[in-house]
Tab-separated table of C-alpha atoms and ligand atoms in Angstrom:
chain	number	residue	atom	x	y	z
A	49	MET	CA	51.110	-52.345	33.986
A	50	ILE	CA	52.470	-51.935	37.497
A	51	VAL	CA	50.652	-51.434	40.791
A	52	ARG	CA	51.849	-48.902	43.344
A	53	LYS	CA	50.315	-48.667	46.769
A	54	PHE	CA	50.946	-45.701	49.055
A	55	GLY	CA	50.108	-46.007	52.746
A	56	GLY	CA	48.569	-43.489	55.112
A	57	THR	CA	51.764	-41.652	56.006
A	58	SER	CA	52.769	-41.504	52.323
A	59	VAL	CA	49.677	-39.383	51.688
A	60	GLY	CA	49.575	-38.007	55.239
A	61	SER	CA	50.373	-34.402	54.374
A	62	PRO	CA	50.040	-32.186	51.284
A	63	GLN	CA	53.836	-32.231	51.060
A	64	GLN	CA	53.918	-36.046	51.009
A	65	MET	CA	51.108	-36.219	48.483
A	66	LYS	CA	53.173	-34.006	46.193
A	67	VAL	CA	56.105	-36.383	46.587
A	68	VAL	CA	53.823	-39.278	45.613
A	69	SER	CA	52.718	-37.400	42.499
A	70	GLU	CA	56.393	-37.087	41.532
A	71	ILE	CA	57.167	-40.746	42.189
A	72	ILE	CA	54.371	-41.870	39.879
A	73	ALA	CA	55.274	-39.389	37.130
A	74	ASP	CA	57.705	-41.766	35.444
A	75	SER	CA	55.402	-42.423	32.486
A	76	GLN	CA	54.727	-46.032	33.435
A	77	PRO	CA	51.191	-47.307	32.958
A	78	GLN	CA	50.078	-47.975	36.504
A	79	ILE	CA	47.350	-48.378	39.057
A	80	VAL	CA	47.921	-46.247	42.136
A	81	VAL	CA	46.254	-47.661	45.249
A	82	LEU	CA	45.904	-45.273	48.172
A	83	SER	CA	45.190	-45.626	51.875
A	84	ALA	CA	43.285	-43.003	53.802
A	85	ILE	CA	45.286	-39.979	54.956
A	86	SER	CA	47.091	-41.107	58.124
A	87	GLY	CA	44.987	-40.908	61.258
A	88	ILE	CA	41.677	-40.715	59.389
A	89	THR	CA	40.740	-44.412	59.650
A	90	ASN	CA	41.466	-44.303	63.388
A	91	GLN	CA	39.279	-41.243	63.662
A	92	LEU	CA	36.472	-42.974	61.760
A	93	GLU	CA	36.777	-45.876	64.162
A	94	ARG	CA	36.383	-43.461	67.090
A	95	ILE	CA	33.343	-41.894	65.455
A	96	ALA	CA	31.802	-45.328	65.009
A	97	GLN	CA	32.321	-46.022	68.700
A	98	PHE	CA	30.611	-42.758	69.667
A	99	LEU	CA	27.728	-43.527	67.332
A	100	HIS	CA	27.252	-47.015	68.754
A	101	ARG	CA	26.962	-45.361	72.164
A	102	ARG	CA	24.631	-42.765	70.645
A	103	ASP	CA	26.977	-39.991	71.659
A	104	GLU	CA	26.138	-37.735	68.719
A	105	ILE	CA	27.825	-34.720	70.314
A	106	GLN	CA	31.297	-36.312	70.418
A	107	ALA	CA	30.799	-37.920	67.000
A	108	GLY	CA	29.787	-34.528	65.601
A	109	LYS	CA	32.863	-32.882	67.124
A	110	GLU	CA	35.138	-35.462	65.491
A	111	LEU	CA	33.444	-34.869	62.147
A	112	ASP	CA	33.938	-31.104	62.473
A	113	GLN	CA	37.615	-31.676	63.243
A	114	MET	CA	37.916	-33.988	60.281
A	115	GLN	CA	36.408	-31.383	57.979
A	116	GLU	CA	38.822	-28.771	59.301
A	117	ARG	CA	41.793	-31.062	58.698
A	118	TYR	CA	40.642	-31.846	55.155
A	119	PHE	CA	40.092	-28.145	54.375
A	120	GLN	CA	43.559	-27.223	55.607
A	121	PHE	CA	44.998	-30.081	53.604
A	122	ILE	CA	43.193	-28.857	50.479
A	123	ASP	CA	44.305	-25.242	50.980
A	124	GLU	CA	47.937	-26.365	51.067
A	125	LEU	CA	47.752	-29.021	48.367
A	126	PHE	CA	46.124	-27.122	45.520
A	127	VAL	CA	47.334	-23.918	43.905
A	128	THR	CA	44.205	-22.766	42.093
A	129	GLU	CA	40.938	-21.649	43.678
A	130	THR	CA	38.949	-23.653	41.127
A	131	PHE	CA	40.476	-26.928	42.258
A	132	ARG	CA	40.308	-25.985	45.940
A	133	LEU	CA	36.626	-25.368	45.535
A	134	GLN	CA	36.097	-28.618	43.667
A	135	ALA	CA	37.969	-30.573	46.347
A	136	LYS	CA	36.044	-28.922	49.167
A	137	THR	CA	32.788	-29.745	47.447
A	138	VAL	CA	33.829	-33.414	47.468
A	139	VAL	CA	34.695	-33.299	51.172
A	140	ILE	CA	31.481	-31.476	52.088
A	141	ALA	CA	29.381	-34.049	50.270
A	142	ARG	CA	31.189	-36.962	51.940
A	143	LEU	CA	30.870	-35.400	55.372
A	144	GLU	CA	27.198	-34.673	54.818
A	145	TYR	CA	26.776	-38.379	54.149
A	146	LEU	CA	28.560	-39.190	57.424
A	147	ARG	CA	26.608	-36.572	59.383
A	148	ASP	CA	23.443	-38.368	58.326
A	149	PHE	CA	24.487	-41.155	60.699
A	150	LEU	CA	24.118	-38.688	63.595
A	151	ARG	CA	20.421	-38.532	62.876
A	152	LYS	CA	19.685	-42.008	61.591
A	153	MET	CA	20.147	-45.604	62.552
A	154	PHE	CA	23.709	-46.805	63.108
A	155	ASN	CA	24.604	-50.481	63.074
A	156	VAL	CA	27.409	-52.679	61.778
A	157	LEU	CA	26.356	-52.065	58.170
A	158	GLN	CA	26.570	-48.309	58.517
A	159	GLU	CA	29.827	-48.686	60.383
A	160	LYS	CA	31.426	-50.390	57.384
A	161	ALA	CA	30.184	-47.635	55.090
A	162	LEU	CA	31.626	-45.063	57.484
A	163	MET	CA	34.995	-46.838	57.648
A	164	ALA	CA	35.269	-46.662	53.845
A	165	ASP	CA	35.229	-42.899	53.841
A	166	GLY	CA	38.942	-42.254	54.368
A	167	GLU	CA	40.021	-43.977	51.154
A	168	LEU	CA	37.183	-42.428	49.158
A	169	VAL	CA	38.370	-38.952	50.157
A	170	SER	CA	42.134	-39.493	49.831
A	171	THR	CA	41.841	-40.930	46.317
A	172	HIS	CA	39.500	-38.187	45.148
A	173	LEU	CA	41.803	-35.453	46.461
A	174	PHE	CA	44.834	-37.072	44.873
A	175	TYR	CA	43.014	-37.533	41.566
A	176	LEU	CA	42.012	-33.852	41.507
A	177	PHE	CA	45.562	-32.887	42.388
A	178	LEU	CA	46.915	-34.844	39.416
A	179	LEU	CA	44.394	-33.099	37.158
A	180	GLU	CA	45.431	-29.707	38.499
A	181	LYS	CA	49.033	-30.575	37.681
A	182	GLY	CA	47.979	-31.435	34.151
A	183	GLN	CA	48.665	-35.136	34.659
A	184	LYS	CA	46.226	-37.346	32.819
A	185	ALA	CA	44.600	-39.798	35.241
A	186	GLU	CA	41.399	-41.751	35.861
A	187	LEU	CA	39.697	-42.471	39.157
A	188	LEU	CA	38.575	-46.104	39.505
A	189	GLN	CA	36.001	-47.029	42.143
A	190	ALA	CA	37.196	-50.047	44.116
A	191	LEU	CA	33.598	-50.693	45.170
A	192	ASN	CA	32.886	-51.613	41.533
A	193	PHE	CA	35.400	-54.453	41.422
A	194	MET	CA	36.871	-55.355	44.827
A	195	ARG	CA	34.832	-58.046	46.529
A	196	ILE	CA	34.970	-60.646	49.301
A	197	ASP	CA	32.913	-63.836	49.425
A	198	LYS	CA	30.794	-65.374	52.192
A	199	ASP	CA	33.918	-66.566	54.014
A	200	LEU	CA	35.307	-63.022	53.833
A	201	GLU	CA	37.970	-64.206	51.388
A	202	PRO	CA	38.694	-62.183	48.239
A	203	ASP	CA	36.616	-63.307	45.268
A	204	GLU	CA	39.478	-63.391	42.800
A	205	PHE	CA	37.418	-64.261	39.752
A	206	TYR	CA	34.956	-61.440	40.389
A	207	ILE	CA	37.772	-58.976	41.042
A	208	SER	CA	39.597	-59.832	37.854
A	209	GLU	CA	36.501	-59.792	35.605
A	210	ASN	CA	35.173	-56.544	36.997
A	211	LEU	CA	38.457	-54.706	37.207
A	212	LYS	CA	39.119	-55.500	33.548
A	213	ARG	CA	35.642	-54.232	32.681
A	214	GLU	CA	36.287	-51.004	34.589
A	215	LEU	CA	39.546	-50.485	32.725
A	216	GLN	CA	38.154	-51.269	29.297
A	217	PRO	CA	36.908	-47.798	28.303
A	218	PHE	CA	40.363	-46.325	28.852
A	219	ALA	CA	43.630	-46.448	26.999
A	220	GLU	CA	46.010	-48.772	28.767
A	221	ASN	CA	49.015	-46.527	29.021
A	222	GLN	CA	47.994	-44.198	31.768
A	223	ILE	CA	47.595	-43.624	35.468
A	224	PHE	CA	44.614	-44.997	37.367
A	225	VAL	CA	43.939	-44.062	40.969
A	226	THR	CA	41.877	-46.311	43.233
A	227	GLN	CA	41.067	-47.011	46.871
A	228	GLY	CA	42.817	-49.616	48.970
A	229	TYR	CA	41.117	-51.420	51.867
A	230	ILE	CA	37.484	-51.038	50.779
A	231	CYS	CA	35.378	-53.623	48.995
A	232	ARG	CA	31.913	-55.099	48.791
A	233	ASN	CA	30.924	-58.318	50.498
A	234	ALA	CA	28.952	-61.286	49.168
A	235	TYR	CA	25.712	-59.363	49.717
A	236	GLY	CA	26.896	-56.303	47.820
A	237	GLU	CA	27.271	-54.259	50.999
A	238	ILE	CA	30.236	-51.963	51.591
A	239	ASP	CA	32.900	-53.816	53.549
A	240	ASN	CA	36.665	-53.803	53.960
A	241	LEU	CA	39.746	-56.022	53.961
A	242	LYS	CA	40.429	-55.312	57.657
A	243	ARG	CA	42.777	-52.718	59.093
A	244	GLY	CA	45.943	-52.338	57.056
A	245	GLY	CA	44.161	-54.000	54.136
A	246	SER	CA	45.344	-51.605	51.433
A	247	ASP	CA	48.421	-53.757	50.884
A	248	TYR	CA	46.096	-56.651	50.209
A	249	SER	CA	44.098	-54.541	47.733
A	250	ALA	CA	47.304	-53.775	45.863
A	251	THR	CA	48.415	-57.391	45.522
A	252	LEU	CA	44.908	-58.528	44.572
A	253	ILE	CA	44.811	-55.898	41.843
A	254	GLY	CA	48.315	-56.825	40.701
A	255	ALA	CA	47.407	-60.512	40.531
A	256	ALA	CA	44.097	-59.810	38.755
A	257	LEU	CA	45.919	-57.941	35.998
A	258	GLY	CA	49.094	-60.009	35.878
A	259	ALA	CA	51.041	-56.846	36.712
A	260	GLU	CA	54.748	-56.611	35.973
A	261	ARG	CA	55.407	-55.788	39.610
A	262	ILE	CA	53.742	-54.489	42.735
A	263	GLU	CA	55.251	-51.707	44.820
A	264	ILE	CA	54.211	-51.057	48.404
A	265	TRP	CA	55.340	-47.579	49.484
A	266	THR	CA	55.536	-46.892	53.224
A	267	ASP	CA	57.728	-44.841	55.537
A	268	ILE	CA	60.493	-47.401	56.016
A	269	SER	CA	63.078	-48.625	53.494
A	270	GLY	CA	61.893	-52.215	53.160
A	271	VAL	CA	62.253	-55.098	55.579
A	272	HIS	CA	64.921	-54.561	58.226
A	273	ASN	CA	67.066	-57.378	59.530
A	274	ASN	CA	65.979	-56.567	63.086
A	275	ASP	CA	63.561	-54.286	64.922
A	276	PRO	CA	64.975	-50.733	64.689
A	277	ARG	CA	62.991	-49.686	67.762
A	278	PHE	CA	65.119	-51.986	69.933
A	279	VAL	CA	68.341	-52.535	68.031
A	280	ALA	CA	70.816	-49.983	66.686
A	281	ASN	CA	72.393	-50.348	63.237
A	282	THR	CA	69.775	-52.514	61.611
A	283	SER	CA	69.893	-52.582	57.839
A	284	SER	CA	67.315	-53.202	55.167
A	285	LEU	CA	67.351	-56.423	53.158
A	286	PRO	CA	67.670	-56.111	49.375
A	287	GLN	CA	65.800	-59.344	48.689
A	288	MET	CA	63.857	-62.108	50.363
A	289	SER	CA	61.632	-64.995	49.313
A	290	PHE	CA	57.846	-65.126	49.739
A	291	ASP	CA	58.349	-67.867	52.346
A	292	GLU	CA	60.731	-65.835	54.435
A	293	ALA	CA	58.580	-62.734	54.116
A	294	ALA	CA	55.491	-64.702	55.149
A	295	GLU	CA	57.277	-65.867	58.308
A	296	LEU	CA	58.176	-62.257	59.050
A	297	ALA	CA	54.860	-60.667	58.062
A	298	TYR	CA	53.221	-62.175	61.108
A	299	PHE	CA	55.838	-60.513	63.274
A	300	GLY	CA	56.382	-57.283	61.407
A	301	ALA	CA	52.695	-56.750	60.676
A	302	LYS	CA	53.607	-53.071	60.663
A	303	ILE	CA	55.435	-53.594	57.386
A	304	LEU	CA	52.896	-55.581	55.458
A	305	HIS	CA	49.397	-56.949	55.898
A	306	PRO	CA	50.055	-60.679	56.557
A	307	SER	CA	47.728	-62.051	53.857
A	308	SER	CA	48.872	-59.622	51.231
A	309	LEU	CA	51.687	-61.743	49.832
A	310	LEU	CA	49.410	-64.651	48.896
A	311	PRO	CA	47.972	-63.239	45.657
A	312	ALA	CA	51.384	-62.031	44.486
A	313	ARG	CA	52.967	-65.349	45.228
A	314	LYS	CA	50.246	-67.284	43.439
A	315	ALA	CA	50.609	-65.070	40.380
A	316	ASP	CA	54.412	-65.023	40.704
A	317	ILE	CA	54.709	-61.241	40.786
A	318	ALA	CA	57.526	-59.573	42.684
A	319	VAL	CA	56.534	-57.227	45.501
A	320	TRP	CA	58.817	-54.277	46.169
A	321	LEU	CA	58.758	-52.503	49.514
A	322	LYS	CA	59.798	-48.886	49.031
A	323	ASN	CA	60.132	-45.771	51.179
A	324	THR	CA	58.205	-42.638	50.141
A	325	MET	CA	60.400	-40.508	52.424
A	326	LYS	CA	63.551	-41.852	50.706
A	327	PRO	CA	62.507	-42.870	47.201
A	328	GLU	CA	66.135	-43.323	46.158
A	329	ASP	CA	66.641	-46.175	48.685
A	330	GLU	CA	66.467	-49.507	46.939
A	331	GLY	CA	64.022	-51.137	49.371
A	332	THR	CA	63.284	-54.863	49.544
A	333	CYS	CA	62.242	-57.105	46.681
A	334	ILE	CA	60.124	-60.110	47.685
A	335	ASP	CA	59.940	-62.858	45.070
A	336	THR	CA	60.277	-66.608	44.592
A	337	TYR	CA	64.074	-66.806	44.982
A	338	TYR	CA	65.712	-67.986	48.170
A	339	GLY	CA	69.133	-66.546	47.549
A	340	LYS	CA	72.084	-67.600	49.642
A	341	ASP	CA	71.797	-69.851	52.684
A	342	GLY	CA	71.780	-68.057	55.982
A	343	ILE	CA	69.866	-66.111	58.583
A	344	LYS	CA	68.369	-62.942	57.152
A	345	ALA	CA	66.229	-61.318	59.784
A	346	ILE	CA	65.172	-61.345	63.414
A	347	ALA	CA	61.794	-60.183	64.661
A	348	ALA	CA	59.714	-60.289	67.810
A	349	LYS	CA	56.033	-60.579	68.529
A	350	ASP	CA	54.639	-59.376	71.850
A	351	LEU	CA	51.543	-60.156	73.877
A	352	ILE	CA	51.861	-63.886	73.450
A	353	THR	CA	50.130	-66.256	75.845
A	354	VAL	CA	51.338	-69.803	76.338
A	355	VAL	CA	48.901	-72.566	77.270
A	356	ARG	CA	50.438	-75.777	78.646
A	357	VAL	CA	48.275	-78.864	78.621
A	358	LYS	CA	49.418	-81.868	80.592
A	359	SER	CA	47.836	-85.253	80.855
A	360	GLY	CA	49.039	-88.584	82.174
A	361	ARG	CA	46.787	-90.130	79.600
A	362	MET	CA	48.659	-88.602	76.716
A	363	LEU	CA	51.242	-91.312	77.189
A	364	ASN	CA	50.888	-93.603	74.194
A	365	ALA	CA	47.437	-92.194	73.569
A	366	TYR	CA	46.355	-91.341	70.080
A	367	GLY	CA	43.810	-88.592	69.539
A	368	PHE	CA	45.018	-86.457	72.442
A	369	LEU	CA	46.353	-83.678	70.232
A	370	ARG	CA	43.193	-83.703	68.165
A	371	LYS	CA	41.120	-83.197	71.318
A	372	VAL	CA	43.300	-80.275	72.329
A	373	PHE	CA	43.323	-78.616	68.922
A	374	GLU	CA	39.602	-79.077	68.457
A	375	ILE	CA	38.946	-76.841	71.441
A	376	PHE	CA	41.023	-74.041	69.949
A	377	GLU	CA	39.177	-74.534	66.688
A	378	VAL	CA	35.768	-74.265	68.318
A	379	TYR	CA	36.795	-70.872	69.697
A	380	LYS	CA	38.325	-69.775	66.372
A	381	THR	CA	41.637	-69.137	68.096
A	382	SER	CA	44.683	-69.779	65.994
A	383	ILE	CA	47.763	-71.411	67.419
A	384	ASP	CA	51.202	-70.066	66.554
A	385	MET	CA	53.909	-72.158	68.203
A	386	ILE	CA	53.586	-75.761	69.364
A	387	THR	CA	55.889	-78.039	71.296
A	388	THR	CA	55.112	-81.458	72.617
A	389	SER	CA	56.629	-83.965	74.998
A	390	GLU	CA	55.351	-87.418	75.748
A	391	VAL	CA	53.002	-86.151	78.470
A	392	ALA	CA	52.346	-82.535	77.614
A	393	VAL	CA	51.778	-80.072	74.826
A	394	ALA	CA	52.392	-76.324	74.921
A	395	VAL	CA	50.883	-73.905	72.427
A	396	THR	CA	51.006	-70.151	72.049
A	397	ILE	CA	48.178	-67.860	71.023
A	398	ASP	CA	47.940	-64.111	70.556
A	399	ASP	CA	44.177	-63.776	70.590
A	400	THR	CA	43.015	-64.275	74.179
A	401	ARG	CA	39.348	-63.340	73.761
A	402	TYR	CA	38.208	-66.889	74.483
A	403	LEU	CA	41.035	-67.922	76.768
A	404	ASP	CA	38.836	-68.563	79.812
A	405	ALA	CA	36.457	-70.772	77.871
A	406	ILE	CA	39.362	-72.640	76.269
A	407	VAL	CA	40.961	-73.294	79.654
A	408	ASP	CA	37.619	-74.497	81.078
A	409	ASP	CA	37.169	-76.963	78.241
A	410	LEU	CA	40.762	-78.240	78.377
A	411	SER	CA	40.547	-78.659	82.154
A	412	ARG	CA	37.932	-81.366	81.681
A	413	PHE	CA	40.601	-83.823	80.628
A	414	ALA	CA	43.978	-82.271	81.447
A	415	LEU	CA	45.947	-80.032	83.748
A	416	VAL	CA	46.193	-76.578	82.243
A	417	GLU	CA	48.655	-73.824	82.969
A	418	VAL	CA	48.575	-70.351	81.403
A	419	GLU	CA	51.364	-67.812	81.243
A	420	LYS	CA	50.829	-64.347	79.786
A	421	ASP	CA	53.183	-61.592	78.676
A	422	GLN	CA	55.434	-63.777	76.613
A	423	CYS	CA	57.278	-62.898	73.447
A	424	ILE	CA	58.140	-64.954	70.370
A	425	ILE	CA	61.489	-64.233	68.782
A	426	ALA	CA	61.648	-65.445	65.206
A	427	ILE	CA	64.895	-66.006	63.360
A	428	VAL	CA	64.108	-66.081	59.667
A	429	GLY	CA	66.176	-67.016	56.656
A	430	ASN	CA	67.117	-69.799	54.344
A	431	MET	CA	68.324	-72.466	56.762
A	432	THR	CA	68.391	-75.757	54.946
A	433	THR	CA	68.865	-78.456	57.551
A	434	GLN	CA	71.796	-80.011	55.717
A	435	HIS	CA	73.678	-76.930	56.708
A	436	LYS	CA	75.127	-77.127	60.196
A	437	GLY	CA	75.176	-74.604	62.974
A	438	TYR	CA	72.035	-72.466	62.747
A	439	ALA	CA	70.499	-73.721	65.973
A	440	ALA	CA	73.860	-73.497	67.745
A	441	GLN	CA	74.275	-69.908	66.585
A	442	VAL	CA	70.866	-68.980	67.971
A	443	PHE	CA	71.309	-70.718	71.308
A	444	ASN	CA	74.826	-69.403	71.793
A	445	ALA	CA	73.516	-65.903	71.354
A	446	LEU	CA	70.742	-66.505	73.854
A	447	GLN	CA	72.875	-67.897	76.677
A	448	GLU	CA	71.755	-65.136	79.051
A	449	VAL	CA	68.074	-65.495	78.240
A	450	PRO	CA	65.782	-68.137	79.764
A	451	ILE	CA	64.151	-69.916	76.814
A	452	LYS	CA	60.688	-71.366	77.377
A	453	MET	CA	59.832	-72.959	74.056
A	454	ILE	CA	61.722	-73.763	70.891
A	455	SER	CA	60.357	-74.437	67.452
A	456	TYR	CA	62.715	-75.571	64.740
A	457	GLY	CA	62.427	-77.678	61.638
A	458	ALA	CA	58.831	-77.087	60.561
A	459	SER	CA	60.151	-75.121	57.621
A	460	ASN	CA	63.640	-74.268	56.473
A	461	HIS	CA	62.924	-70.647	57.082
A	462	ASN	CA	62.218	-70.175	60.744
A	463	VAL	CA	63.581	-70.856	64.199
A	464	SER	CA	61.306	-69.479	66.905
A	465	VAL	CA	61.877	-69.231	70.612
A	466	LEU	CA	59.483	-68.156	73.311
A	467	ILE	CA	60.815	-65.964	76.087
A	468	ASP	CA	59.458	-63.777	78.845
A	469	ALA	CA	58.651	-60.309	77.497
A	470	GLN	CA	61.169	-58.672	79.849
A	471	TYR	CA	64.041	-60.288	77.903
A	472	LYS	CA	62.903	-59.136	74.487
A	473	SER	CA	65.373	-56.307	73.980
A	474	THR	CA	68.293	-58.366	75.320
A	475	ALA	CA	67.415	-61.258	73.042
A	476	LEU	CA	67.055	-59.115	69.927
A	477	ASN	CA	70.357	-57.374	70.572
A	478	GLN	CA	72.362	-60.461	71.457
A	479	LEU	CA	71.097	-62.318	68.413
A	480	HIS	CA	71.910	-59.312	66.258
A	481	ASN	CA	75.467	-59.077	67.566
A	482	GLN	CA	76.118	-62.781	67.298
A	483	ILE	CA	74.555	-63.402	63.907
A	484	PHE	CA	75.018	-60.272	61.839
A	485	LYS	CA	78.253	-58.904	63.237
A	486	SER	CA	80.346	-62.053	63.064
B	237	LIG	N1	43.190	-47.047	55.997
B	237	LIG	C1	43.133	-48.390	56.440
B	237	LIG	C2	43.797	-48.526	57.792
B	237	LIG	O1	44.285	-47.551	58.330
B	237	LIG	C3	43.714	-49.343	55.467
B	237	LIG	C4	45.197	-49.192	55.202
B	237	LIG	O2	45.757	-48.120	55.420
B	237	LIG	O3	45.806	-50.141	54.755
B	237	LIG	O4	43.814	-49.585	58.334
B	238	LIG	MG1	48.964	-49.546	56.109
């Protein structure tokens, strides 16, 4: 069994959905995990906002637009009137359910149910399309097996037991279609794995079944060695390790949901990143191997805030760092980079919701300085410290760029530097030229 996940743009148009149906028609037993049609989850989010404000008129307008888009999609996707009608009946029923929220109560619970709609529709349309083509397939309901626990973490035992039970009535060697992203929570309510969570669904399903491999199909040919939006002539990496990919996932969240590699890694299943627009491209294989020594990729993360905490009393004082970190913990704010000197510690965060409160609390025992609009540049690869020259290579390349923080040595797979956001493009390009062109 293999698992193939197709993202929103991969099913974003009838044309693309047809391409997906061809990609999966290679007679492999498989579970096909789909996202919502691109743009739909964003639209559902907008509708939820209107409903929270009790703006039924705008919410209703969005729903009408959504229905129109789905109908057009259906008219182009299917060739027979029978299937068009069947598909439209599905959409009408789902939208009726959503329109109920215009008249009834709307709170966080209903919002989660609303957010699940995109995947429920996309999978049903795709399933009907396969049937119209004469392709044997079964539609599995993720809400019957995908589940998170009280801490909002996937309940792996539940998922595995229930997914196997769902599959039991069917012969193994066929195509199953199911929803990404959506799940139930510990109370049995409809919930989700957070935005972009379909990748996570796919790896959880793969791990639950001990799949041969997991394929994540998007609109880019795997992991690039630098950010193509800022650097010309980037190329895609044929292979990288789970460790290296995890370092990058935080930066290239656009490629892969950051938690999604964990289940695959635990179950030792390779994850392939493939491009639906160019299925013939090899893509990137992420597995347990490190491959050759060297720097593999460069990535940047924006909107970073640095908090510098200085205290004369840190000198020879134990417990100072604990006091600092505890404050970030209280406000559930995770720290990304850390550097320390004998009298100061600097940390970076990307979630600034509680920044003011954090600064207030820190100011009780230290001098605090905050700088916004920073950028972390991460240099990722297999850089065993026995090997000389990695740091020199990075700093040589960045001679023209003022560096504010450096983090090196925590793992063999990452050198990170913090710079002012205005130097991001320069830094990415100079590193690229120095490291990959020499
Ligand atoms: N449809 C959801 C989203 O847009 C989940 C996903 O596509 O992964 O976030
Ligand atoms: Mg996605």
